[in-house]
Tab-separated table of C-alpha atoms in Angstrom:
chain	number	residue	atom	x	y	z
A	163	MET	CA	26.288	108.690	63.195
A	164	THR	CA	25.174	109.614	59.839
A	165	ARG	CA	27.758	111.596	57.505
A	166	PHE	CA	26.497	114.387	55.268
A	167	GLU	CA	28.296	115.762	52.435
A	168	PHE	CA	26.942	119.026	50.870
A	169	HIS	CA	28.301	120.192	47.620
A	170	PHE	CA	27.561	123.718	46.785
A	171	LYS	CA	28.265	125.676	43.366
A	172	ASN	CA	27.795	129.082	41.839
A	173	ILE	CA	28.639	130.803	45.365
A	174	ASN	CA	28.190	134.516	44.828
A	175	ASN	CA	29.421	137.285	47.369
A	176	VAL	CA	28.250	140.824	47.480
A	177	GLY	CA	31.468	142.839	48.115
A	178	ALA	CA	33.036	141.510	51.330
A	179	LYS	CA	29.696	139.736	52.282
A	180	VAL	CA	29.773	136.059	51.898
A	181	PRO	CA	26.788	133.815	51.995
A	182	LEU	CA	26.174	132.071	55.612
A	183	ILE	CA	23.863	129.084	56.301
A	184	GLU	CA	22.830	126.899	59.220
A	185	ILE	CA	22.354	123.289	58.357
A	186	ARG	CA	20.001	121.386	60.801
A	187	ILE	CA	18.883	117.949	61.117
A	188	ASN	CA	15.617	117.415	62.958
A	189	ASP	CA	16.009	120.902	64.146
A	190	SER	CA	19.352	120.421	65.784
A	191	ASN	CA	22.254	122.490	64.117
A	192	ILE	CA	25.065	120.639	62.587
A	193	TYR	CA	26.665	123.353	60.783
A	194	LYS	CA	26.822	127.189	61.019
A	195	GLY	CA	29.055	129.407	58.840
A	196	GLN	CA	30.037	130.234	55.395
A	197	VAL	CA	29.030	128.462	52.435
A	198	LYS	CA	31.894	126.366	50.948
A	199	ASP	CA	32.120	124.274	47.814
A	200	GLN	CA	32.036	121.123	50.089
A	201	ILE	CA	30.734	120.884	53.812
A	202	VAL	CA	30.911	117.743	55.777
A	203	ALA	CA	28.910	117.154	58.831
A	204	GLU	CA	27.619	114.399	61.001
A	205	ALA	CA	24.318	113.915	62.788
A	206	MET	CA	22.322	111.137	64.659
A	207	THR	CA	19.467	109.995	62.457
A	208	SER	CA	16.766	107.240	62.580
A	209	GLY	CA	13.486	106.603	60.991
A	210	GLU	CA	11.987	109.890	59.389
A	211	ASN	CA	14.185	112.980	59.391
A	212	LYS	CA	14.200	116.491	58.205
A	213	LEU	CA	17.342	118.192	56.743
A	214	GLU	CA	17.306	121.972	56.830
A	215	ILE	CA	19.622	124.377	55.121
A	216	ALA	CA	18.722	127.813	56.047
A	217	PHE	CA	20.240	130.968	54.281
A	218	VAL	CA	20.550	133.141	57.264
A	219	ASN	CA	22.155	136.415	56.164
A	220	LYS	CA	20.368	137.269	52.957
A	221	SER	CA	18.798	140.724	53.038
A	222	ASN	CA	17.029	142.975	50.330
A	223	ARG	CA	20.352	144.965	50.378
A	224	ASP	CA	22.170	142.148	49.150
A	225	THR	CA	20.614	142.073	45.641
A	226	ILE	CA	21.987	144.951	43.595
A	227	VAL	CA	20.107	146.102	40.698
A	228	ASN	CA	21.072	148.838	37.842
A	229	THR	CA	19.121	151.705	36.698
A	230	GLN	CA	17.100	149.345	34.138
A	231	GLY	CA	16.240	146.999	37.109
A	232	ASP	CA	18.431	144.022	36.076
A	233	ILE	CA	20.194	142.246	38.879
A	234	VAL	CA	23.917	142.905	38.508
A	235	ASN	CA	25.094	141.380	41.726
A	236	ASP	CA	23.420	139.071	44.276
A	237	LEU	CA	24.251	137.168	47.241
A	238	ASN	CA	23.192	133.557	46.403
A	239	PHE	CA	24.401	130.101	45.694
A	240	GLU	CA	23.132	126.596	44.644
A	241	LEU	CA	23.117	123.296	46.154
A	242	ASP	CA	24.738	120.804	43.709
A	243	ARG	CA	24.891	117.453	45.282
A	244	LEU	CA	23.931	115.717	48.758
A	245	VAL	CA	25.799	112.671	49.731
A	246	ILE	CA	24.645	110.960	52.916
A	247	ASP	CA	26.726	108.069	54.226
A	248	ASN	CA	28.660	108.183	51.114
A	249	ILE	CA	25.585	107.707	48.799
A	250	ASP	CA	24.837	110.434	46.388
A	251	ILE	CA	21.011	110.708	46.795
A	252	GLU	CA	20.997	111.882	42.956
A	253	HIS	CA	17.862	113.013	41.648
A	254	LEU	CA	16.084	112.485	44.980
A	255	ILE	CA	17.552	115.994	45.902
A	256	TRP	CA	14.664	117.271	44.044
A	257	ASP	CA	12.214	115.711	46.259
A	258	SER	CA	12.612	118.975	48.529
A	259	HIS	CA	11.127	122.337	48.596
A	260	TYR	CA	12.569	125.679	49.435
A	261	GLN	CA	10.520	127.542	51.938
A	262	HIS	CA	10.805	131.501	51.845
A	263	VAL	CA	8.700	134.331	53.150
A	264	GLY	CA	6.804	134.500	49.945
A	265	GLY	CA	6.013	130.634	49.946
A	266	LYS	CA	7.014	127.269	49.130
A	267	ILE	CA	9.077	126.174	45.820
A	268	ASP	CA	9.187	122.491	44.967
A	269	GLY	CA	12.373	121.042	43.937
A	270	CYS	CA	14.432	124.349	44.165
A	271	LEU	CA	18.272	124.037	44.823
A	272	PHE	CA	18.782	127.815	44.435
A	273	PHE	CA	19.415	129.868	47.549
A	274	GLY	CA	18.278	133.323	46.369
A	275	PRO	CA	15.723	134.848	48.728
A	276	PRO	CA	16.168	134.191	52.450
A	277	GLY	CA	14.756	130.978	53.277
A	278	SER	CA	15.368	127.246	53.923
A	279	PHE	CA	15.859	124.153	51.775
A	280	ILE	CA	14.079	121.278	53.433
A	281	LEU	CA	14.383	117.598	52.504
A	282	GLU	CA	12.598	114.839	54.341
A	283	PHE	CA	14.350	111.599	54.068
A	284	GLU	CA	14.533	108.335	56.023
A	285	ALA	CA	17.490	106.659	57.539
A	286	PRO	CA	19.158	104.308	56.449
A	287	VAL	CA	19.265	106.399	53.539
A	288	LEU	CA	20.201	103.576	51.055
A	289	ARG	CA	17.018	101.779	51.824
A	290	TRP	CA	15.070	105.169	51.537
A	291	ILE	CA	16.453	105.707	48.061
A	292	LEU	CA	15.698	102.242	46.689
A	293	LYS	CA	12.356	102.142	48.242
A	294	THR	CA	11.572	105.654	47.027
A	295	ASN	CA	12.862	105.062	43.448
A	296	HIS	CA	10.799	101.825	43.174
A	297	GLU	CA	7.798	103.633	44.528
A	298	LYS	CA	8.086	106.195	41.748
A	299	ASN	CA	9.130	104.044	38.820
A	300	ASN	CA	7.866	100.571	39.909
A	301	ASN	CA	10.981	99.186	38.208
A	302	ASP	CA	12.941	97.544	41.126
A	303	PRO	CA	11.034	94.808	42.644
A	304	GLU	CA	14.139	93.326	44.100
A	305	TRP	CA	15.389	96.417	45.939
A	306	GLU	CA	14.645	95.161	49.469
A	307	GLU	CA	16.144	91.747	48.808
A	308	ASP	CA	19.294	93.110	47.567
A	309	TYR	CA	19.356	95.750	50.310
A	310	ASN	CA	18.888	93.086	52.816
A	311	TYR	CA	21.856	90.966	51.289
A	312	TYR	CA	24.063	94.053	51.109
A	313	THR	CA	23.371	95.163	54.616
A	314	GLU	CA	23.706	91.782	56.026
A	315	ALA	CA	27.105	91.300	54.256
A	316	TRP	CA	28.303	94.814	55.257
A	317	ASN	CA	27.293	94.234	58.973
A	318	LYS	CA	29.042	91.012	59.119
A	319	ILE	CA	32.346	92.111	57.366
A	320	HIS	CA	32.453	95.149	59.498
A	321	LYS	CA	31.500	93.226	62.763
A	322	LYS	CA	28.612	95.437	63.552
B	104	MET	CA	19.284	81.786	47.922
B	105	LEU	CA	22.664	80.878	49.206
B	106	ALA	CA	24.468	81.560	46.019
B	107	LYS	CA	23.258	85.171	45.957
B	108	LYS	CA	24.147	85.671	49.698
B	109	ILE	CA	27.587	84.374	49.119
B	110	ALA	CA	28.153	86.600	45.957
B	111	TRP	CA	27.147	89.731	47.900
B	112	HIS	CA	29.540	88.724	50.777
B	113	ILE	CA	32.316	88.445	48.696
B	114	LEU	CA	31.804	91.555	46.700
B	115	VAL	CA	31.029	93.540	49.681
B	116	SER	CA	34.385	92.178	51.169
B	117	LYS	CA	36.091	93.537	48.078
B	118	GLY	CA	34.913	97.148	49.296
B	119	LEU	CA	32.340	97.622	46.527
B	120	ASP	CA	29.302	99.861	47.267
B	121	PHE	CA	25.685	98.719	46.761
B	122	LYS	CA	25.631	99.814	43.171
B	123	GLN	CA	28.716	98.152	42.313
B	124	CYS	CA	27.800	94.969	44.032
B	125	ARG	CA	24.526	94.898	42.283
B	126	GLN	CA	26.211	95.259	38.858
B	127	ALA	CA	29.002	92.622	39.841
B	128	VAL	CA	26.375	89.955	41.075
B	129	LYS	CA	24.733	89.743	37.683
B	130	SER	CA	28.053	88.182	36.217
B	131	PHE	CA	29.239	86.856	39.415
B	132	TYR	CA	28.784	83.153	38.274
B	133	SER	CA	29.085	83.526	34.566
B	134	LYS	CA	32.448	84.205	34.135
B	135	SER	CA	35.274	82.087	32.922
B	136	ARG	CA	38.426	83.040	34.671
B	137	ALA	CA	41.501	81.557	36.408
B	138	ILE	CA	41.686	81.469	40.176
B	139	ASN	CA	43.782	84.423	41.613
B	140	ASP	CA	45.910	81.945	43.587
B	141	GLU	CA	48.059	83.900	46.110
B	142	SER	CA	51.016	81.703	45.687
B	143	VAL	CA	50.843	82.143	41.816
B	144	VAL	CA	50.146	85.879	41.950
B	145	ASP	CA	53.292	86.364	44.292
B	146	HIS	CA	55.233	84.326	41.914
B	147	ILE	CA	53.989	86.401	38.757
B	148	LYS	CA	55.161	89.540	40.747
B	149	LYS	CA	58.728	88.206	40.680
B	150	ALA	CA	58.532	87.521	36.898
B	151	PRO	CA	61.906	88.440	34.924
B	152	ASP	CA	62.878	91.809	33.785
B	153	VAL	CA	60.882	92.708	30.687
B	154	TYR	CA	64.129	93.790	28.611
B	155	ASN	CA	65.880	90.727	29.688
B	156	MET	CA	63.259	88.675	28.319
B	157	MET	CA	63.288	90.557	25.044
B	158	MET	CA	66.667	90.054	24.497
B	159	ASP	CA	66.773	86.445	25.344
B	160	ASN	CA	67.350	84.523	22.169
B	161	ASN	CA	66.417	81.032	23.568
B	162	LEU	CA	63.486	81.860	25.514
B	163	ILE	CA	60.805	80.792	23.029
B	164	ALA	CA	62.601	77.401	22.458
B	165	ARG	CA	62.793	76.996	26.453
B	166	PHE	CA	59.296	77.609	26.894
B	167	GLN	CA	58.148	75.434	23.979
B	168	ASN	CA	60.220	72.542	25.095
B	169	ASN	CA	59.334	72.869	28.840
B	170	PHE	CA	55.542	73.400	27.903
B	171	THR	CA	55.233	69.845	26.265
B	172	SER	CA	56.771	68.031	29.305
B	173	TRP	CA	54.759	70.145	31.622
B	174	ILE	CA	51.673	69.075	30.073
B	175	GLN	CA	52.694	65.525	29.901
B	176	LYS	CA	53.486	65.190	33.409
B	177	ASN	CA	49.940	65.965	34.648
B	178	LYS	CA	48.755	63.516	37.122
B	179	PHE	CA	44.976	63.807	36.498
B	180	ASN	CA	44.780	63.770	32.667
B	181	THR	CA	46.439	62.045	29.885
B	182	CYS	CA	47.099	63.401	26.362
B	183	SER	CA	48.846	60.763	24.387
B	184	GLY	CA	50.411	61.479	21.022
B	185	LEU	CA	51.478	65.270	21.805
B	186	GLU	CA	54.907	64.406	20.625
B	187	LEU	CA	53.412	63.829	17.228
B	188	TYR	CA	52.918	67.565	16.862
B	189	GLU	CA	55.264	70.552	16.818
B	190	PRO	CA	54.645	73.402	19.455
B	191	ASP	CA	54.663	76.989	18.533
B	192	ILE	CA	53.804	79.670	20.997
B	193	SER	CA	50.429	81.333	20.782
B	194	GLN	CA	48.726	84.537	21.953
B	195	GLY	CA	46.329	82.555	24.181
B	196	SER	CA	44.424	79.859	22.351
B	197	THR	CA	42.845	82.650	20.403
B	198	GLN	CA	45.708	82.914	18.070
B	199	SER	CA	45.540	79.242	17.390
B	200	PHE	CA	41.715	79.702	16.487
B	201	ASP	CA	42.374	82.556	14.098
B	202	SER	CA	45.238	80.524	12.444
B	203	PHE	CA	42.839	77.608	11.983
B	204	PHE	CA	40.217	79.839	10.519
B	205	LEU	CA	42.939	81.208	8.147
B	206	ARG	CA	44.209	77.937	7.139
B	207	HIS	CA	40.843	76.480	6.390
B	208	PRO	CA	38.904	79.462	4.837
B	209	ASP	CA	36.918	77.343	2.448
B	210	LYS	CA	35.532	74.787	4.957
B	211	LYS	CA	32.307	75.367	6.749
B	212	HIS	CA	33.193	75.634	10.441
B	213	LYS	CA	31.114	73.846	12.673
B	214	PHE	CA	30.771	73.700	16.440
B	215	PHE	CA	28.745	71.650	18.923
B	216	LEU	CA	26.045	73.453	20.684
B	217	GLY	CA	27.393	75.350	23.469
B	218	GLU	CA	30.842	75.811	22.064
B	219	TYR	CA	33.168	78.766	23.059
B	220	LEU	CA	31.451	81.996	22.095
B	221	TYR	CA	34.465	83.581	20.269
B	222	HIS	CA	34.039	81.247	17.361
B	223	ILE	CA	30.434	82.115	17.091
B	224	VAL	CA	31.010	85.819	17.358
B	225	VAL	CA	33.880	85.744	14.753
B	226	LYS	CA	32.134	83.662	12.298
B	227	LYS	CA	28.897	85.613	12.494
B	228	ASN	CA	30.579	88.956	12.364
B	229	LEU	CA	32.866	87.955	9.264
B	230	GLY	CA	29.828	86.514	7.411
B	231	GLN	CA	31.595	83.207	7.149
B	232	LYS	CA	30.176	79.755	6.813
B	233	TRP	CA	29.474	78.050	10.113
B	234	SER	CA	26.740	76.029	12.007
B	235	PHE	CA	26.092	74.445	15.227
B	236	ILE	CA	25.825	70.789	15.118
B	237	ALA	CA	24.221	68.421	17.907
B	238	ASP	CA	25.720	65.189	16.572
B	239	HIS	CA	29.000	64.197	14.862
B	240	ARG	CA	27.182	62.680	12.045
B	241	GLU	CA	26.230	66.032	10.889
B	242	LEU	CA	30.020	66.584	9.913
B	243	SER	CA	30.942	65.857	6.394
B	244	GLN	CA	33.720	66.172	4.128
B	245	GLY	CA	34.161	70.118	3.280
B	246	ASP	CA	33.798	71.008	7.175
B	247	ALA	CA	36.132	71.874	9.757
B	248	LEU	CA	35.573	71.256	13.579
B	249	ILE	CA	36.625	73.138	16.557
B	250	LEU	CA	35.915	71.249	19.798
B	251	SER	CA	36.920	72.171	23.210
B	252	VAL	CA	38.087	69.260	25.421
B	253	PRO	CA	36.897	69.491	28.329
B	254	PHE	CA	33.847	70.971	26.593
B	255	CYS	CA	33.460	74.650	26.998
B	256	ASP	CA	29.727	74.313	27.854
B	257	THR	CA	29.745	71.593	30.525
B	258	GLY	CA	33.286	71.206	31.718
B	259	ASN	CA	33.138	67.760	31.084
B	260	ALA	CA	34.837	65.378	28.254
B	261	PRO	CA	32.677	65.537	25.111
B	262	SER	CA	30.505	62.423	24.674
B	263	GLN	CA	31.730	60.178	21.944
B	264	LEU	CA	35.050	61.853	21.380
B	265	GLN	CA	36.616	58.738	20.052
B	266	GLN	CA	33.663	58.243	17.668
B	267	ILE	CA	33.852	61.995	16.661
B	268	LEU	CA	37.645	61.829	15.809
B	269	THR	CA	37.258	58.515	13.906
B	270	HIS	CA	34.403	60.001	12.005
B	271	CYS	CA	36.356	63.166	11.199
B	272	THR	CA	39.299	61.085	10.017
B	273	GLU	CA	37.344	59.064	7.870
B	274	GLN	CA	35.625	62.225	6.282
B	275	GLN	CA	39.051	64.059	6.253
B	276	ILE	CA	37.607	67.048	8.467
B	277	PRO	CA	40.384	68.879	10.037
B	278	VAL	CA	39.819	69.434	13.704
B	279	LEU	CA	41.169	71.929	16.229
B	280	LEU	CA	41.054	70.578	19.736
B	281	ASP	CA	40.816	73.525	22.131
B	282	LEU	CA	42.478	72.122	25.298
B	283	SER	CA	42.315	75.413	27.343
B	284	TYR	CA	40.781	73.806	30.261
B	285	TYR	CA	42.878	70.739	30.251
B	286	THR	CA	45.131	71.857	33.103
B	287	ILE	CA	42.022	72.901	35.328
B	288	SER	CA	40.350	69.382	34.841
B	289	HIS	CA	40.687	65.906	35.933
B	290	GLY	CA	39.819	62.627	34.479
B	291	ILE	CA	40.307	63.730	30.856
B	292	ASP	CA	42.052	61.159	28.710
B	293	ILE	CA	42.812	62.186	25.014
B	294	ASP	CA	44.215	60.212	22.344
B	295	LEU	CA	45.850	62.571	19.690
B	296	ASN	CA	46.621	59.731	17.502
B	297	PHE	CA	44.050	60.758	14.805
B	298	ASP	CA	44.927	61.985	11.403
B	299	CYS	CA	41.998	64.460	11.659
B	300	ILE	CA	43.706	66.354	14.403
B	301	ASP	CA	45.111	69.425	12.741
B	302	THR	CA	45.698	71.692	15.751
B	303	VAL	CA	45.805	71.154	19.366
B	304	ALA	CA	45.569	74.324	21.504
B	305	PHE	CA	46.495	75.210	25.075
B	306	SER	CA	46.367	78.321	27.000
B	307	LEU	CA	47.349	79.361	30.533
B	308	SER	CA	44.630	81.934	30.779
B	309	LYS	CA	42.177	79.777	32.473
B	310	THR	CA	44.756	78.184	34.749
B	311	PHE	CA	46.683	81.064	36.118
B	312	PRO	CA	45.840	84.824	36.387
B	313	VAL	CA	47.823	85.632	33.311
B	314	ALA	CA	45.014	85.966	30.786
B	315	HIS	CA	46.042	89.599	29.860
B	316	ALA	CA	49.557	88.240	29.037
B	317	ARG	CA	48.192	85.985	26.221
B	318	ILE	CA	50.250	82.957	26.845
B	319	GLY	CA	49.189	79.792	24.908
B	320	MET	CA	50.724	76.977	23.027
B	321	ARG	CA	49.645	75.514	19.597
B	322	TYR	CA	50.508	72.107	18.429
B	323	THR	CA	50.517	71.449	14.783
B	324	ARG	CA	51.713	68.742	12.246
B	325	ARG	CA	55.401	69.292	11.493
B	326	LYS	CA	54.685	69.710	7.800
B	327	SER	CA	52.120	72.616	8.127
B	328	MET	CA	53.033	76.208	7.678
B	329	ASP	CA	51.155	79.417	8.332
B	330	GLY	CA	51.810	82.787	9.664
B	331	GLN	CA	51.930	81.682	13.122
B	332	LYS	CA	54.693	79.097	12.594
B	333	LEU	CA	56.433	81.342	10.331
B	334	HIS	CA	56.982	83.761	13.219
B	335	SER	CA	58.037	80.809	15.378
B	336	LYS	CA	60.537	79.659	12.608
B	337	ILE	CA	62.006	83.073	12.260
B	338	ASP	CA	62.007	83.750	16.044
B	339	TYR	CA	59.718	86.725	15.980
B	340	ASP	CA	57.491	85.474	18.626
B	341	ASN	CA	56.291	87.447	21.773
B	342	ARG	CA	59.028	86.648	24.276
B	343	ILE	CA	57.520	88.520	27.202
B	344	SER	CA	54.556	86.122	27.270
B	345	ALA	CA	56.956	83.359	26.691
B	346	GLY	CA	59.091	84.444	29.494
B	347	ILE	CA	56.154	85.021	31.772
B	348	GLY	CA	54.774	81.531	30.875
B	349	LEU	CA	58.232	79.780	31.416
B	350	HIS	CA	58.433	81.559	34.799
B	351	ILE	CA	55.209	80.022	36.070
B	352	ILE	CA	55.506	76.524	34.563
B	353	GLN	CA	58.945	76.027	36.013
B	354	LYS	CA	57.261	76.682	39.517
B	355	PHE	CA	53.974	75.419	39.238
B	356	PRO	CA	53.030	71.905	37.618
B	357	SER	CA	50.247	71.506	35.288
B	358	ASP	CA	48.096	69.819	37.918
B	359	TYR	CA	48.705	72.450	40.528
B	360	VAL	CA	45.209	74.128	40.477
B	361	VAL	CA	43.367	70.622	40.529
B	362	GLU	CA	45.507	69.271	43.214
B	363	LYS	CA	45.073	72.450	45.437
B	364	TYR	CA	41.511	73.150	44.893
B	365	LEU	CA	39.666	69.856	43.904
B	366	ASP	CA	38.281	69.048	47.403
B	367	PHE	CA	37.177	72.436	48.183
B	368	TYR	CA	35.619	72.765	44.706
B	369	HIS	CA	33.587	69.644	45.419
B	370	LYS	CA	32.323	70.896	48.734
B	371	VAL	CA	31.239	74.366	47.090
B	372	ALA	CA	29.482	72.506	44.283
B	373	SER	CA	27.631	70.168	46.488
B	374	LYS	CA	26.762	72.944	49.147
B	375	LEU	CA	25.134	74.921	46.259
B	376	GLY	CA	23.316	71.876	44.746
B	377	LEU	CA	25.393	71.977	41.577
B	378	ASP	CA	26.404	69.269	39.643
B	379	ALA	CA	30.227	69.199	39.578
B	380	SER	CA	31.998	68.973	36.553
B	381	LYS	CA	35.633	67.756	35.510
B	382	THR	CA	36.839	71.218	35.177
B	383	MET	CA	37.642	72.982	38.448
B	384	ILE	CA	35.978	76.345	37.929
B	385	PHE	CA	32.753	75.303	36.336
B	386	ALA	CA	29.662	73.316	37.780
B	387	ASP	CA	26.179	72.756	36.198
B	388	GLY	CA	23.090	74.570	37.496
B	389	SER	CA	19.567	73.543	37.357
B	390	SER	CA	16.869	75.842	35.880
B	391	ASP	CA	16.951	77.734	39.334
B	392	TRP	CA	20.296	78.992	38.235
B	393	SER	CA	19.136	80.426	34.862
B	394	SER	CA	19.637	84.059	36.006
B	395	TYR	CA	23.298	83.318	36.943
B	396	GLY	CA	24.197	81.665	33.612
B	397	ARG	CA	25.587	83.299	30.471
B	398	LYS	CA	22.369	84.740	29.266
B	399	GLU	CA	23.495	88.345	29.738
B	400	LEU	CA	27.060	87.507	28.146
B	401	LEU	CA	25.270	86.028	24.949
B	402	THR	CA	23.049	89.075	24.772
B	403	ALA	CA	26.155	91.426	24.940
B	404	TYR	CA	27.615	89.427	22.186
B	405	GLY	CA	24.470	89.649	20.181
B	406	LEU	CA	23.832	86.010	20.660
B	407	GLU	CA	20.602	85.920	22.587
B	408	ASP	CA	18.912	83.748	20.139
B	409	ASP	CA	21.437	81.097	20.835
B	410	SER	CA	21.014	81.025	24.624
B	411	LYS	CA	18.685	78.238	24.391
B	412	PHE	CA	21.790	75.995	23.438
B	413	TYR	CA	23.925	76.796	26.290
B	414	LYS	CA	23.742	75.327	29.686
B	415	ASN	CA	23.611	77.227	33.135
B	416	ARG	CA	27.438	76.746	33.461
B	417	ILE	CA	28.184	78.293	36.823
B	418	CYS	CA	31.677	79.762	37.408
B	419	LEU	CA	32.961	79.240	40.843
B	420	THR	CA	36.225	80.761	40.639
B	421	GLU	CA	35.314	83.791	42.905
B	422	LEU	CA	34.179	81.195	45.604
B	423	LEU	CA	37.270	79.104	45.192
B	424	GLU	CA	39.690	82.045	45.868
B	425	ASN	CA	37.702	83.111	48.901
B	426	LYS	CA	37.980	80.045	50.962
B	427	GLN	CA	38.113	81.913	54.287
B	428	LEU	CA	35.177	83.883	53.614
B	429	LEU	CA	33.150	80.946	52.644
B	430	ARG	CA	33.899	78.932	55.622
B	431	GLU	CA	30.834	80.064	57.753
B	432	PHE	CA	28.558	79.302	54.745
B	433	MET	CA	30.118	75.753	54.267
B	434	ASN	CA	29.646	74.983	57.863
B	435	ASP	CA	25.971	76.211	58.010
């Protein structure tokens, strides 16, 4: 099982209404409910995977504007960090997009309009992080060798 | 490479994550620290009460007296003539070095290539006269010499030690012999009957995991006087480090580490294709080991230009204290 830790911030309610989400891995629900500072869930992953965080209860009435047209209250929140199997994916969180009715926004962690945050990643996530970082920056030629040393040692010590 | 594989295994076994392991692997073999021997650690945890140590008026004297016989009873090494010198407790061997620098401020301090980094860093930063030498014939009147025995860079006795000391005596060059590795080495025979020897410095930091307690012993000529000796004379020394030191040396002989780890040390060095040295925690690596040597350390100290003078001294401490984990690698 892969462990996911979602860290959210700036969670804004409108009156008594709180933002609700559904978190899906490869289209299977792993969490449904209120947005909290931290949500932990588990799912089976292998190879290529799709993570989706859907903002499910936002409607136009949840954005309150004043007479000047300025937003004075809004049901929204932000994804702050994503930790998979105890590894913070750090800046790779920005290799995502936010899909909403009006289109797609790359690297958007703000949940304003109704829509879904979508991140495609590979499992094991450490391998994916190292490989992706090297592909982007071409500065870590030993990533695979070190990854193999680490996993071999980890598996042996934890008797996998 | 087997060495890298072993390093990752040990670090993962300590619960480090990938990033932490990767960072720690870089310095895994370049350290210079004592083995965290379980029996010693357990004993240190039973050290006397701090307040009682501070209030014990005889503690320093007992430690000084016991230390000399502790050194002299070593089965693997000899150190003749130590009785010619007067002991005074030192904060590790470092305080002895500093005192030596203070006592000989006008001398040009010289060090053999590969000598302990501390001296180089201090001299460079203070802008004082110093230089590396490759041969004792580069020493002349007006110089002072600090020499580690076993030699810091190799873990072996310096070649031509007798000739060096004879030459220094003839040239009236004061010498500090740094014997910090003496109690983790074997086959070291030192004759201290040379007039040039001004200071002999010992430390427990490399022998037992007490580096942060700063426990050492300095031996100087009876007639000499400086700040360190003044503190000793007026009983103003660090009784806590003396108390911890005494607590340890009363239980563990000065050859404890060598006696316990020598066979395993040789097995590990051989398995990794390293040249074993006379000092238990060090071995010499070929050029294949260049990424594991002290290059990063030298760079961190701003001494990257000097790295060509240093050997690939490989520290095996982590391996020696993980015998159980290494078993499968040793049997491959």
